[in-house]
PDB file of N, CA and C in Angstrom:
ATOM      1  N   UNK A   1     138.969 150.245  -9.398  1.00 96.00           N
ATOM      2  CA  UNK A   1     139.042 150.991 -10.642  1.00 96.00           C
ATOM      3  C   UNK A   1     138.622 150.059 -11.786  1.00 96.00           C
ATOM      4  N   UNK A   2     137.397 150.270 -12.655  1.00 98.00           N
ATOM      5  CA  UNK A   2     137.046 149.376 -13.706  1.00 98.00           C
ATOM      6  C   UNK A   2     137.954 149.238 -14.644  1.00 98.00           C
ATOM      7  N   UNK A   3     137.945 148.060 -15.524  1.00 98.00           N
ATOM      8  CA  UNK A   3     138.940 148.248 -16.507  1.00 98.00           C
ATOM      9  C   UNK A   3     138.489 148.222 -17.641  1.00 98.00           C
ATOM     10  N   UNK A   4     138.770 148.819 -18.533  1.00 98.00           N
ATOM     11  CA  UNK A   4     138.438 149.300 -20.336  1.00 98.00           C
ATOM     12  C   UNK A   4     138.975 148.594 -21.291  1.00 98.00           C
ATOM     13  N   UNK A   5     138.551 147.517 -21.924  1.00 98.00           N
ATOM     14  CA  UNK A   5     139.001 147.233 -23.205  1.00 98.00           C
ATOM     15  C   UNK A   5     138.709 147.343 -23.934  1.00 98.00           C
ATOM     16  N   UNK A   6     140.020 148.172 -24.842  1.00 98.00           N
ATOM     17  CA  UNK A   6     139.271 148.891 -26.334  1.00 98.00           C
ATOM     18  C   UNK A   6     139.625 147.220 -27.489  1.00 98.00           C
ATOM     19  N   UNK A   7     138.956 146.995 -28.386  1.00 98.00           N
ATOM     20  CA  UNK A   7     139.452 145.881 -28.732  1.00 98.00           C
ATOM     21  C   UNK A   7     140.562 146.261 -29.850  1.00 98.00           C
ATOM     22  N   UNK A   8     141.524 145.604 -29.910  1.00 98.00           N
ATOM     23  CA  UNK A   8     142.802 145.964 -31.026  1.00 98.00           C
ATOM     24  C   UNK A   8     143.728 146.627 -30.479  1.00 98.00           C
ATOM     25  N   UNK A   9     143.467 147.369 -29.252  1.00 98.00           N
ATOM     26  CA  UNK A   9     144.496 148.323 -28.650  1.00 98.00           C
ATOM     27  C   UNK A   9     144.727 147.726 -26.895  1.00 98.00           C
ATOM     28  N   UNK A  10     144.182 147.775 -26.361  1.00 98.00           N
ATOM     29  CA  UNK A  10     144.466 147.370 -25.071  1.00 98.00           C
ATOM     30  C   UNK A  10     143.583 146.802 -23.748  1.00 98.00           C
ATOM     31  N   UNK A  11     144.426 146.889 -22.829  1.00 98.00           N
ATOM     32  CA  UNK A  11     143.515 146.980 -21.528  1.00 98.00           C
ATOM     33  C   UNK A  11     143.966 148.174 -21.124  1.00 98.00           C
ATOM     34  N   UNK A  12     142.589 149.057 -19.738  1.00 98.00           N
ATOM     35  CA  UNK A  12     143.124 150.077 -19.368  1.00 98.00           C
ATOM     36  C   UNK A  12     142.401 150.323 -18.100  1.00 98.00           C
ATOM     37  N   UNK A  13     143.101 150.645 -16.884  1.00 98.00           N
ATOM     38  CA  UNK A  13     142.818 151.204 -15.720  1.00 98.00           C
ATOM     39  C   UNK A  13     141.930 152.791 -15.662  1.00 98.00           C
ATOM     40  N   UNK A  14     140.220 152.546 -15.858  1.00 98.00           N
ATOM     41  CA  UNK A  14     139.984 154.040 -15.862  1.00 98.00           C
ATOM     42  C   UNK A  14     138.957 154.453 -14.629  1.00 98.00           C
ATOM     43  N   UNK A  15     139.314 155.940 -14.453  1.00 98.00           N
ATOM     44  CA  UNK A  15     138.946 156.196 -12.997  1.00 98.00           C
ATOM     45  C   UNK A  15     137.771 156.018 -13.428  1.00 98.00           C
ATOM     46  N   UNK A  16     136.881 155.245 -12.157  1.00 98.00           N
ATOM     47  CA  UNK A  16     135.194 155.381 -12.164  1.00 98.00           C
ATOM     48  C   UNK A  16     134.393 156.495 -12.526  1.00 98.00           C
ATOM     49  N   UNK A  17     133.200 156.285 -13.206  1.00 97.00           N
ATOM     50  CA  UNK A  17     132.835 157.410 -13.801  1.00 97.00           C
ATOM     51  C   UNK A  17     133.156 158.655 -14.766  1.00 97.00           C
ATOM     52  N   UNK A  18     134.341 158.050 -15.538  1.00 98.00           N
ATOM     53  CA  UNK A  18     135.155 159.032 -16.617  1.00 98.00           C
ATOM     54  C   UNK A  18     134.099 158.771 -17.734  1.00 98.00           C
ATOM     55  N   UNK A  19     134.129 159.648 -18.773  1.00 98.00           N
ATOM     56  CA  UNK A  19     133.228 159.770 -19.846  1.00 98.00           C
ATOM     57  C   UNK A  19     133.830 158.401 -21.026  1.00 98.00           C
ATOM     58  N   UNK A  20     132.667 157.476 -21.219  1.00 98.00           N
ATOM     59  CA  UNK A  20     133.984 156.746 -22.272  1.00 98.00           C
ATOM     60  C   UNK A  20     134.462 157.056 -23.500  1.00 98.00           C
ATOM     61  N   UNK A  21     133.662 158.212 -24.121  1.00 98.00           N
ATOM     62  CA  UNK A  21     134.323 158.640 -25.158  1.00 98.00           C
ATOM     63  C   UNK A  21     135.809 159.266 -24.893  1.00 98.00           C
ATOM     64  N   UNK A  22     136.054 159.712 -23.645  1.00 98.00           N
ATOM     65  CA  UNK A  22     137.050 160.808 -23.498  1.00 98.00           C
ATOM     66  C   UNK A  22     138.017 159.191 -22.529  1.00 98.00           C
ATOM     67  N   UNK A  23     137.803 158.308 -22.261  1.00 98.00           N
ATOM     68  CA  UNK A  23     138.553 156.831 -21.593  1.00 98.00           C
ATOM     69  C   UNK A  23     139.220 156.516 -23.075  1.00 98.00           C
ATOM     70  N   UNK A  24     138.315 156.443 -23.763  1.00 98.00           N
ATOM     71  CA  UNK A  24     138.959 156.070 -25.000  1.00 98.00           C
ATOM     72  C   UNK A  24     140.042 156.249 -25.926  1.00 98.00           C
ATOM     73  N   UNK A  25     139.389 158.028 -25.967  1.00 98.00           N
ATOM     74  CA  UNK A  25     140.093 158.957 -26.586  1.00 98.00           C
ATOM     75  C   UNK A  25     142.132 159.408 -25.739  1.00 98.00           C
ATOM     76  N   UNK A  26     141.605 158.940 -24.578  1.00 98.00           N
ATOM     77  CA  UNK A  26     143.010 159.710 -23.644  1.00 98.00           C
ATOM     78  C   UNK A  26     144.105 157.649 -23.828  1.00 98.00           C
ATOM     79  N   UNK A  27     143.238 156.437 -24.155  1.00 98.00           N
ATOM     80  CA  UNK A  27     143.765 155.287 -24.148  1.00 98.00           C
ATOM     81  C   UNK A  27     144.364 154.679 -25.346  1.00 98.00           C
ATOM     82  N   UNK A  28     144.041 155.763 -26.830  1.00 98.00           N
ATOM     83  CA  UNK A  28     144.805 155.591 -27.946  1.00 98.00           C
ATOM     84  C   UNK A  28     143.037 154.766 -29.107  1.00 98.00           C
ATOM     85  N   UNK A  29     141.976 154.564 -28.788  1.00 98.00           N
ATOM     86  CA  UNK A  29     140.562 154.474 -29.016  1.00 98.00           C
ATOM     87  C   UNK A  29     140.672 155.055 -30.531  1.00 98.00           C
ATOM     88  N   UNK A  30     141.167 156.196 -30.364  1.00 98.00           N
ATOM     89  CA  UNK A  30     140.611 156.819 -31.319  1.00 98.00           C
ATOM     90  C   UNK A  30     139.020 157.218 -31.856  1.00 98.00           C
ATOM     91  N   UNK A  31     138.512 156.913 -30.730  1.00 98.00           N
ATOM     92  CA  UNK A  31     136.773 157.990 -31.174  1.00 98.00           C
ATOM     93  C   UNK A  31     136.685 158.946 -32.277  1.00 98.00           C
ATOM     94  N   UNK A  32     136.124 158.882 -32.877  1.00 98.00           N
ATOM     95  CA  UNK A  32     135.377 160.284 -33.387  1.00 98.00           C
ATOM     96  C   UNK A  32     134.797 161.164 -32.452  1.00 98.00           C
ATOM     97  N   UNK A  33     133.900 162.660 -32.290  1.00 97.00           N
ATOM     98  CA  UNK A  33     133.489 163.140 -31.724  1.00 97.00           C
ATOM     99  C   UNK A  33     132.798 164.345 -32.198  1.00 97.00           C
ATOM    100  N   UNK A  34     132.243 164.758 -33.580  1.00 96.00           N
ATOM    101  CA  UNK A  34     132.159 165.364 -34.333  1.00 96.00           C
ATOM    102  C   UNK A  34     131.882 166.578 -33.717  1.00 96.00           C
ATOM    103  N   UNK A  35     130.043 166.363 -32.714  1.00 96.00           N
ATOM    104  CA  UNK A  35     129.498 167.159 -32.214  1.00 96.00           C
ATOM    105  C   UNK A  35     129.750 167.905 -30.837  1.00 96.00           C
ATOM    106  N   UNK A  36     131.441 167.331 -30.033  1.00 96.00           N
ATOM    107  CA  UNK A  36     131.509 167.765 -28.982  1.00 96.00           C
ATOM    108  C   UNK A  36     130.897 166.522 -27.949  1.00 96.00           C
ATOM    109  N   UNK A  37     130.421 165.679 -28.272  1.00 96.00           N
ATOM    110  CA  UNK A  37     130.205 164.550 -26.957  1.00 96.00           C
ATOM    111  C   UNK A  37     128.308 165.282 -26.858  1.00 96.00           C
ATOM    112  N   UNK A  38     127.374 165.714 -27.599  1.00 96.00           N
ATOM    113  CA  UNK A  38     126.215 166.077 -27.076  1.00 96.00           C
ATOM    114  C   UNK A  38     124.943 165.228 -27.789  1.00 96.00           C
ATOM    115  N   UNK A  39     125.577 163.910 -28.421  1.00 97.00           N
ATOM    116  CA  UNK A  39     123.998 163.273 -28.716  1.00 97.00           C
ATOM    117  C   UNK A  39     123.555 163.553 -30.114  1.00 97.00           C
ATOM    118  N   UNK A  40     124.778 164.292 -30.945  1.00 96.00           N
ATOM    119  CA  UNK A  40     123.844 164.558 -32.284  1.00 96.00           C
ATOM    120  C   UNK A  40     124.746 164.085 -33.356  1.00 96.00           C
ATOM    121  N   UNK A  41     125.700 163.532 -33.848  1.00 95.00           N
ATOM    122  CA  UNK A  41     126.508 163.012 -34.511  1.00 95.00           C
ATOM    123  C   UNK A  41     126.321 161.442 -34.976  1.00 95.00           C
ATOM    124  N   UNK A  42     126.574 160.771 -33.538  1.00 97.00           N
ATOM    125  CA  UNK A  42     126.957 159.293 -33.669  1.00 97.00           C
ATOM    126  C   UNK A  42     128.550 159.428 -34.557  1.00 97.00           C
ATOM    127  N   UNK A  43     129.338 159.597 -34.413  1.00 97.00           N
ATOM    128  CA  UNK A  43     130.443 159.475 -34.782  1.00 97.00           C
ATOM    129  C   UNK A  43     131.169 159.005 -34.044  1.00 97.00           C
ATOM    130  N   UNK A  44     130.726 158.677 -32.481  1.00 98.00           N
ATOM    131  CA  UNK A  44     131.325 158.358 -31.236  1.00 98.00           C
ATOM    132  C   UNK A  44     130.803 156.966 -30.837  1.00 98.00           C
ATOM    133  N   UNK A  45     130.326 156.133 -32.039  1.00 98.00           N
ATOM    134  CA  UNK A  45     129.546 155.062 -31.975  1.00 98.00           C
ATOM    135  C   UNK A  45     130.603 153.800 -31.284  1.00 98.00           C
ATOM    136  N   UNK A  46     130.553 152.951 -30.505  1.00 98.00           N
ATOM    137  CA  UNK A  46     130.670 151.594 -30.256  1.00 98.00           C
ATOM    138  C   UNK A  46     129.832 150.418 -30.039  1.00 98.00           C
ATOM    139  N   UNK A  47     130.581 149.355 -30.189  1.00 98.00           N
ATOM    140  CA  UNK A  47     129.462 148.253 -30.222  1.00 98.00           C
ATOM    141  C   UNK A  47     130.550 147.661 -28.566  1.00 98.00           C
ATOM    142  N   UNK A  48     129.661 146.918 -27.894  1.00 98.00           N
ATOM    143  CA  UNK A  48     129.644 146.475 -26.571  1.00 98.00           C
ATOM    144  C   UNK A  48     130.040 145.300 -26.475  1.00 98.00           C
ATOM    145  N   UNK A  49     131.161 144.958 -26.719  1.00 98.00           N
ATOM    146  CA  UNK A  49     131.691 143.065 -26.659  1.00 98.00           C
ATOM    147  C   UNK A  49     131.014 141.947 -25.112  1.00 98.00           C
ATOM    148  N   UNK A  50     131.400 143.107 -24.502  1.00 98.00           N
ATOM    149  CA  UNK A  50     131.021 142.916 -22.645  1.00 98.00           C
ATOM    150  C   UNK A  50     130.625 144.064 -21.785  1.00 98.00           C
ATOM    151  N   UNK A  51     129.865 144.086 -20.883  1.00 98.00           N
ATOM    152  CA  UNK A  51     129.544 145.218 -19.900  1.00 98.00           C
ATOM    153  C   UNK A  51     128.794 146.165 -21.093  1.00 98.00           C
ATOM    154  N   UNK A  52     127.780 146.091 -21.591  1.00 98.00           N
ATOM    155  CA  UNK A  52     127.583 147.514 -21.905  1.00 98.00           C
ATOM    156  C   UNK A  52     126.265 147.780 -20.622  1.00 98.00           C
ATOM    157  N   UNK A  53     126.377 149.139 -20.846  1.00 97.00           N
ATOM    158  CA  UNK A  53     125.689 149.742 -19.481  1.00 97.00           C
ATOM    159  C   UNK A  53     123.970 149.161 -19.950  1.00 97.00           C
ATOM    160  N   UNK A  54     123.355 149.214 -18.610  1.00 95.00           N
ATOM    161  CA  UNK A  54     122.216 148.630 -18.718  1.00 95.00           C
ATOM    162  C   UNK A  54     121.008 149.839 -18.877  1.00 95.00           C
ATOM    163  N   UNK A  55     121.402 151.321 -18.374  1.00 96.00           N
ATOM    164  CA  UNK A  55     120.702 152.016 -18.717  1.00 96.00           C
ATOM    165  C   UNK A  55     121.556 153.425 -19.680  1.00 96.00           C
ATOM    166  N   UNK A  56     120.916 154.087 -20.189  1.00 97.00           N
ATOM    167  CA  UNK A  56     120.566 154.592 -21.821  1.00 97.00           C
ATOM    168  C   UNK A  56     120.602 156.259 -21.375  1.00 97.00           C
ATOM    169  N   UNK A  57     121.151 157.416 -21.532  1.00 98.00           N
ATOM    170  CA  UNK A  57     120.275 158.958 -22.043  1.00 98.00           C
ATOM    171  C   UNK A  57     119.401 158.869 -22.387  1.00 98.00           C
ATOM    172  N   UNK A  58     118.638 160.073 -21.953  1.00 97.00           N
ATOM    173  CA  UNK A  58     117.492 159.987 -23.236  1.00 97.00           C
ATOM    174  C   UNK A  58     117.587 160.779 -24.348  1.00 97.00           C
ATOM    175  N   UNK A  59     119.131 161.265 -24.338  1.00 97.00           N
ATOM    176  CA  UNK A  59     119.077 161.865 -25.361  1.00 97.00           C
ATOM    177  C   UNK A  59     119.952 161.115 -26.607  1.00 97.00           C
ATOM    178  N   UNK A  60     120.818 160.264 -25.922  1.00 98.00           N
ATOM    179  CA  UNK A  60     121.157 159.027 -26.771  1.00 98.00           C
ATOM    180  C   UNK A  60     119.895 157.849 -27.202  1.00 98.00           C
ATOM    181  N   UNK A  61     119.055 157.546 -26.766  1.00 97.00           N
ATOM    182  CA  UNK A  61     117.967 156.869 -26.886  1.00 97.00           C
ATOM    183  C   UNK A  61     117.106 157.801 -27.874  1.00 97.00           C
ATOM    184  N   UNK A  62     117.133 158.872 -27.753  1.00 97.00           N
ATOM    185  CA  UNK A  62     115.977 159.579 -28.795  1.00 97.00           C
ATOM    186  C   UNK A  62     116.809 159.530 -30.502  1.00 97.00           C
ATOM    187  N   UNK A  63     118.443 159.527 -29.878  1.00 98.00           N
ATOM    188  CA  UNK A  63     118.891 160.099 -31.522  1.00 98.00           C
ATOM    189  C   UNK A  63     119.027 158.890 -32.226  1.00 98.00           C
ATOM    190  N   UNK A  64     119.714 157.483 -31.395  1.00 98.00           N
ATOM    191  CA  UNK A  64     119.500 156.197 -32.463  1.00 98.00           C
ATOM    192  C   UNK A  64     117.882 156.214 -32.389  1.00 98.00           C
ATOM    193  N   UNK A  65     117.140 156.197 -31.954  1.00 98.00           N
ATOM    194  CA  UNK A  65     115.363 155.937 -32.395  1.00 98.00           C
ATOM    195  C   UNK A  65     114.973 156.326 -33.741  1.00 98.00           C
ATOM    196  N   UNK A  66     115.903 157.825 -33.954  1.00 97.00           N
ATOM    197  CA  UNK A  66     115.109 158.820 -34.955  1.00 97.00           C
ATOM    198  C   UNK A  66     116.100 158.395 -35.944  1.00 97.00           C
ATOM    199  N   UNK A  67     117.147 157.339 -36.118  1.00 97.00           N
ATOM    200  CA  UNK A  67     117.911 157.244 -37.096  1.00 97.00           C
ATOM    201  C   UNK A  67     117.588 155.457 -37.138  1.00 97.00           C
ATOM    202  N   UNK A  68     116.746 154.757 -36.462  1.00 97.00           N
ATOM    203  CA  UNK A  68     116.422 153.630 -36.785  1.00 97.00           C
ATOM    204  C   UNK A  68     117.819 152.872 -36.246  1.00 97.00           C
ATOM    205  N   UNK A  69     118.208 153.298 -35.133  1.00 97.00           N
ATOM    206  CA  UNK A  69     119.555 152.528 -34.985  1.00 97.00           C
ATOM    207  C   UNK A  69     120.033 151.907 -33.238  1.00 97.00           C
ATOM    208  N   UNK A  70     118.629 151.960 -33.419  1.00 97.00           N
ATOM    209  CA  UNK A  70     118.432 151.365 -31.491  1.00 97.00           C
ATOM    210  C   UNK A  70     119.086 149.902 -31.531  1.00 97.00           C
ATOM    211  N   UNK A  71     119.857 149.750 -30.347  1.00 96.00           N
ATOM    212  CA  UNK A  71     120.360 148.502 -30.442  1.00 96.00           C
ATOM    213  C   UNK A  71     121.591 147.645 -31.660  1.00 96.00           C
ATOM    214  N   UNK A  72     122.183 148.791 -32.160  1.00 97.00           N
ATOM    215  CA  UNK A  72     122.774 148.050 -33.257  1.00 97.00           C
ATOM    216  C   UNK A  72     124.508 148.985 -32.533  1.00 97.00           C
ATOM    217  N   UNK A  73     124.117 150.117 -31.961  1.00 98.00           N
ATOM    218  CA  UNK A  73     125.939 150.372 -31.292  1.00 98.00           C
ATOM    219  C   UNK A  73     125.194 151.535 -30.587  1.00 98.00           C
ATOM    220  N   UNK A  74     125.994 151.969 -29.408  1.00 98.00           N
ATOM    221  CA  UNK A  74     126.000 152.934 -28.421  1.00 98.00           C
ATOM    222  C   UNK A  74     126.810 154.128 -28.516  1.00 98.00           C
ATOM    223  N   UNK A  75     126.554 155.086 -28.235  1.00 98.00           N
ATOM    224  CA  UNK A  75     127.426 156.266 -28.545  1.00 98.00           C
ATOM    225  C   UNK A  75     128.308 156.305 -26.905  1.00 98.00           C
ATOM    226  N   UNK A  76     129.241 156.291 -27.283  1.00 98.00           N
ATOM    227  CA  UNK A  76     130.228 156.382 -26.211  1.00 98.00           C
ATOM    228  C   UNK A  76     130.627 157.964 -25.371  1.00 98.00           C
ATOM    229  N   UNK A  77     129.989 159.039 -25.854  1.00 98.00           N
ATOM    230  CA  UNK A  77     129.812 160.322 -25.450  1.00 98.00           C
ATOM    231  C   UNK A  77     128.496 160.569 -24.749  1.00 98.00           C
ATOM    232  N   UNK A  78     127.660 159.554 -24.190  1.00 98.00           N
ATOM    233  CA  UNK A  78     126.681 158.844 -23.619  1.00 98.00           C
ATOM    234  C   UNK A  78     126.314 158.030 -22.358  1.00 98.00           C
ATOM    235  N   UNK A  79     127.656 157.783 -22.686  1.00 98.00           N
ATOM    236  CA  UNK A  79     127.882 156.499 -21.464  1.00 98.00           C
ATOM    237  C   UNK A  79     129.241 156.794 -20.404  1.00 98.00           C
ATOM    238  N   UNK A  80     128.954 156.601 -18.976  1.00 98.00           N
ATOM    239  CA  UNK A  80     130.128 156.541 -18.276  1.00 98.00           C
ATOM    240  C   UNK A  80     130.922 155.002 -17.808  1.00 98.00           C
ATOM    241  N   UNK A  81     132.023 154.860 -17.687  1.00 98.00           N
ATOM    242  CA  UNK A  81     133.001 154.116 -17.436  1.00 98.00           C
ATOM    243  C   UNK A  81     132.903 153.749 -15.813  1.00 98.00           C
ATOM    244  N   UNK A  82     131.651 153.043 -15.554  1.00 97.00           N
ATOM    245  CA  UNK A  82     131.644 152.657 -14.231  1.00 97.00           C
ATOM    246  C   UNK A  82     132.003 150.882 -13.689  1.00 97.00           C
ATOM    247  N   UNK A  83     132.053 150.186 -13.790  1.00 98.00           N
ATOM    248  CA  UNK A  83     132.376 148.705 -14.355  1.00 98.00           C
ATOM    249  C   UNK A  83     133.263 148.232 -15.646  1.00 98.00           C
ATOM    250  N   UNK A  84     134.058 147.151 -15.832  1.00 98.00           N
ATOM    251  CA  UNK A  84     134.452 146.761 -16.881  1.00 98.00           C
ATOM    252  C   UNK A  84     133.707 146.715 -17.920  1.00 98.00           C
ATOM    253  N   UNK A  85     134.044 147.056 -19.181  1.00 98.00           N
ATOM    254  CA  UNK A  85     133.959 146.768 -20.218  1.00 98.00           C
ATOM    255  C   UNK A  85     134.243 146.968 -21.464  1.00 98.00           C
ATOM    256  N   UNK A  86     134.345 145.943 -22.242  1.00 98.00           N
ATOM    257  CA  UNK A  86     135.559 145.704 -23.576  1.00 98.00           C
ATOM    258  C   UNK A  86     134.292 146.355 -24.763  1.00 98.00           C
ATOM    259  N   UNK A  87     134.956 147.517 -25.719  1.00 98.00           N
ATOM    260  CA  UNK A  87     134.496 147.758 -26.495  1.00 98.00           C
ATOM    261  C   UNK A  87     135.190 147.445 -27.787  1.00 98.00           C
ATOM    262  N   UNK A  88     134.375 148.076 -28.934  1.00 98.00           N
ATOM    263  CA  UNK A  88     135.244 148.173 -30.162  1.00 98.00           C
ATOM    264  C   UNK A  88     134.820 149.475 -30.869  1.00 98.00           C
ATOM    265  N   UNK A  89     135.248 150.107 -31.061  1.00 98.00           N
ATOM    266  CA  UNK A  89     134.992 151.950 -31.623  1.00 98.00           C
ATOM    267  C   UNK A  89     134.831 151.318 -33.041  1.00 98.00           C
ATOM    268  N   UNK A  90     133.880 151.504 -33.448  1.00 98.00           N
ATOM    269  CA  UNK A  90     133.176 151.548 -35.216  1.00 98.00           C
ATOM    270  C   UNK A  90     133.790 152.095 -36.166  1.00 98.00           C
ATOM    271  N   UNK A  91     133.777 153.849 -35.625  1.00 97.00           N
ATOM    272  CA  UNK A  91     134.631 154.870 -36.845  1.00 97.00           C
ATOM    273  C   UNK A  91     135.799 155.517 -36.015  1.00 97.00           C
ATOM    274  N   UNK A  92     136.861 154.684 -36.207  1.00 98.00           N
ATOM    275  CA  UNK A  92     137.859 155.462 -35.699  1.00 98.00           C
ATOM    276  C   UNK A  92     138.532 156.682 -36.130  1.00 98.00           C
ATOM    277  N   UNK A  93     139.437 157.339 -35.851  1.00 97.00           N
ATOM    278  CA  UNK A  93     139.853 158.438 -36.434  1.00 97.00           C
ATOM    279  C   UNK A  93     140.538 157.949 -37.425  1.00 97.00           C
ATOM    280  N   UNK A  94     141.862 157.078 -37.317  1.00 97.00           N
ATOM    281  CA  UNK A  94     142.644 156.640 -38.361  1.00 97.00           C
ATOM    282  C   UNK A  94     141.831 155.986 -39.662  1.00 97.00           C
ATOM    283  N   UNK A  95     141.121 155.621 -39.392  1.00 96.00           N
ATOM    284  CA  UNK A  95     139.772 154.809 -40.902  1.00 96.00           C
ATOM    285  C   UNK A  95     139.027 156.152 -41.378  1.00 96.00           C
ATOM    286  N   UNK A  96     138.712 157.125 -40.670  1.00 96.00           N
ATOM    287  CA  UNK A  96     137.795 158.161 -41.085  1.00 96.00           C
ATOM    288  C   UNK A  96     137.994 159.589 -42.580  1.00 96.00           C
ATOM    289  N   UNK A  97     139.638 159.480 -42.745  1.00 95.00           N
ATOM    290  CA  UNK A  97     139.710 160.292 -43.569  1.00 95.00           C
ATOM    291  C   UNK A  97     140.197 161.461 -42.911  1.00 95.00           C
ATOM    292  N   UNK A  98     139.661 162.220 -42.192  1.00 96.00           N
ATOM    293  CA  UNK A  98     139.556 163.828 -40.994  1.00 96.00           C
ATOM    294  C   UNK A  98     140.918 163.772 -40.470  1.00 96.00           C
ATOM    295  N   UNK A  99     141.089 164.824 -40.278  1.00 96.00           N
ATOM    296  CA  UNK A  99     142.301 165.250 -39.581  1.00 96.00           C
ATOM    297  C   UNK A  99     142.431 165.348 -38.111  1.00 96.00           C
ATOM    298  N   UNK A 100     141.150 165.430 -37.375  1.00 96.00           N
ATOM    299  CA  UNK A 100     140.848 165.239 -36.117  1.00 96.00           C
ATOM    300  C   UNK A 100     139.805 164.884 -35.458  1.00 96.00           C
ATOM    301  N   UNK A 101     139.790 164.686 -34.581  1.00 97.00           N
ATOM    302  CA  UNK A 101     138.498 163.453 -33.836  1.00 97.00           C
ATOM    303  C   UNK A 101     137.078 164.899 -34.100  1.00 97.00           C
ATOM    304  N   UNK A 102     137.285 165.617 -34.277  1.00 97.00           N
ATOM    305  CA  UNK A 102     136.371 166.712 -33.034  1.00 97.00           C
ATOM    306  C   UNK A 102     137.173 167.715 -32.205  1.00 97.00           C
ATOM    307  N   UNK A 103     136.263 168.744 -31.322  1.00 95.00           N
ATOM    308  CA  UNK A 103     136.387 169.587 -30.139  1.00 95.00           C
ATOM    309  C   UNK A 103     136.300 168.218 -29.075  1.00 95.00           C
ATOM    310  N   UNK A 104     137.437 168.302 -28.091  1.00 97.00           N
ATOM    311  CA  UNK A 104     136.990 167.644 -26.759  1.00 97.00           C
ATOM    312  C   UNK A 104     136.178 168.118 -26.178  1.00 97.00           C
ATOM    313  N   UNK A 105     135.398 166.560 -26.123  1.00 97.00           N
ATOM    314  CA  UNK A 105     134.187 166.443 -25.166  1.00 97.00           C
ATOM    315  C   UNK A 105     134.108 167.201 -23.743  1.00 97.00           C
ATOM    316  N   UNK A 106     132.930 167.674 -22.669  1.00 96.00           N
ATOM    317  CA  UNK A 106     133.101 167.865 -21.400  1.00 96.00           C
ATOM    318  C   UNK A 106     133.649 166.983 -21.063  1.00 96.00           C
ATOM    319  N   UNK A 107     133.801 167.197 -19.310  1.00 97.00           N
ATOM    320  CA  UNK A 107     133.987 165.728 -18.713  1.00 97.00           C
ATOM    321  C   UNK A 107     133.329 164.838 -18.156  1.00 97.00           C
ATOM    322  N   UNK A 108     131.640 165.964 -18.262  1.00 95.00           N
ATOM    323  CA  UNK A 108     130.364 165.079 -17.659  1.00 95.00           C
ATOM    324  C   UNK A 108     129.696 164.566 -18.673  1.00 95.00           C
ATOM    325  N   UNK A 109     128.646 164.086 -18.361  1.00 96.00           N
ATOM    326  CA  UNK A 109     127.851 163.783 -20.067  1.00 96.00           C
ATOM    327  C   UNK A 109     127.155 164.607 -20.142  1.00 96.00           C
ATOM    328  N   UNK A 110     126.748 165.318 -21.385  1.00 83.00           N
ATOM    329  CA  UNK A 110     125.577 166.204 -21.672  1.00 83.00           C
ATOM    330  C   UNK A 110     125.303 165.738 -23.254  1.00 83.00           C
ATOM    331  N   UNK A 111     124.185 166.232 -23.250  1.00 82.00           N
ATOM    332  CA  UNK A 111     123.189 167.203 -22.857  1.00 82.00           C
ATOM    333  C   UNK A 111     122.842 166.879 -21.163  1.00 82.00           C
TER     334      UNK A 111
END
């Protein structure tokens, strides 16, 4: 079972292949999620301390491209939780102002 570190909050045991926005979100993370987990927000942004995945969506790859933001944080409604790795969530809920993250995400990735 890989393990998840959110940075500031913990370590965490998450089943292989869980969505990491929704690893996050169920580990105290606090994600954003504006759009539902589908690639059009970035509100679900993290930056990758360790392990970030080596391959990309293409629908996460098209939306930082078109916002000039390739390589600077990963959308975590994007990526699955297959190997360790320690993140840090950008816009959390508690910093954001909003009253709630979003609609929960699926449990697969989409688009």
């Amino acid at each position: 079972m890989p393990k998840l570190t959110i940075e500031g909050v913990g370590t965490f045991d998450v089943e292989k292949g869980t969505r990491l926005v929704l690893a996050l979100e169920d580990n105290g993370g606090e994600p954003l999620h504006r759009c539902g987990g589908y690639a059009r927000c970035t509100t679900c942004r993290v930056k990758f301390i360790s392990g970030e995945p080596e391959t990309m969506t293409k629908a996460e790859k098209e939306k930082l491209e078109s916002q000039n933001k390739l390589g600077e944080f990963r959308l975590s409604c994007q990526c699955t939780v297959d190997h360790d790795m320690h993140v840090k969530v950008l816009l959390p809920l508690s910093e954001s102002g909003l009253d709630d993250p979003g609609k929960r995400p699926e449990d697969h990735v989409t688009p």
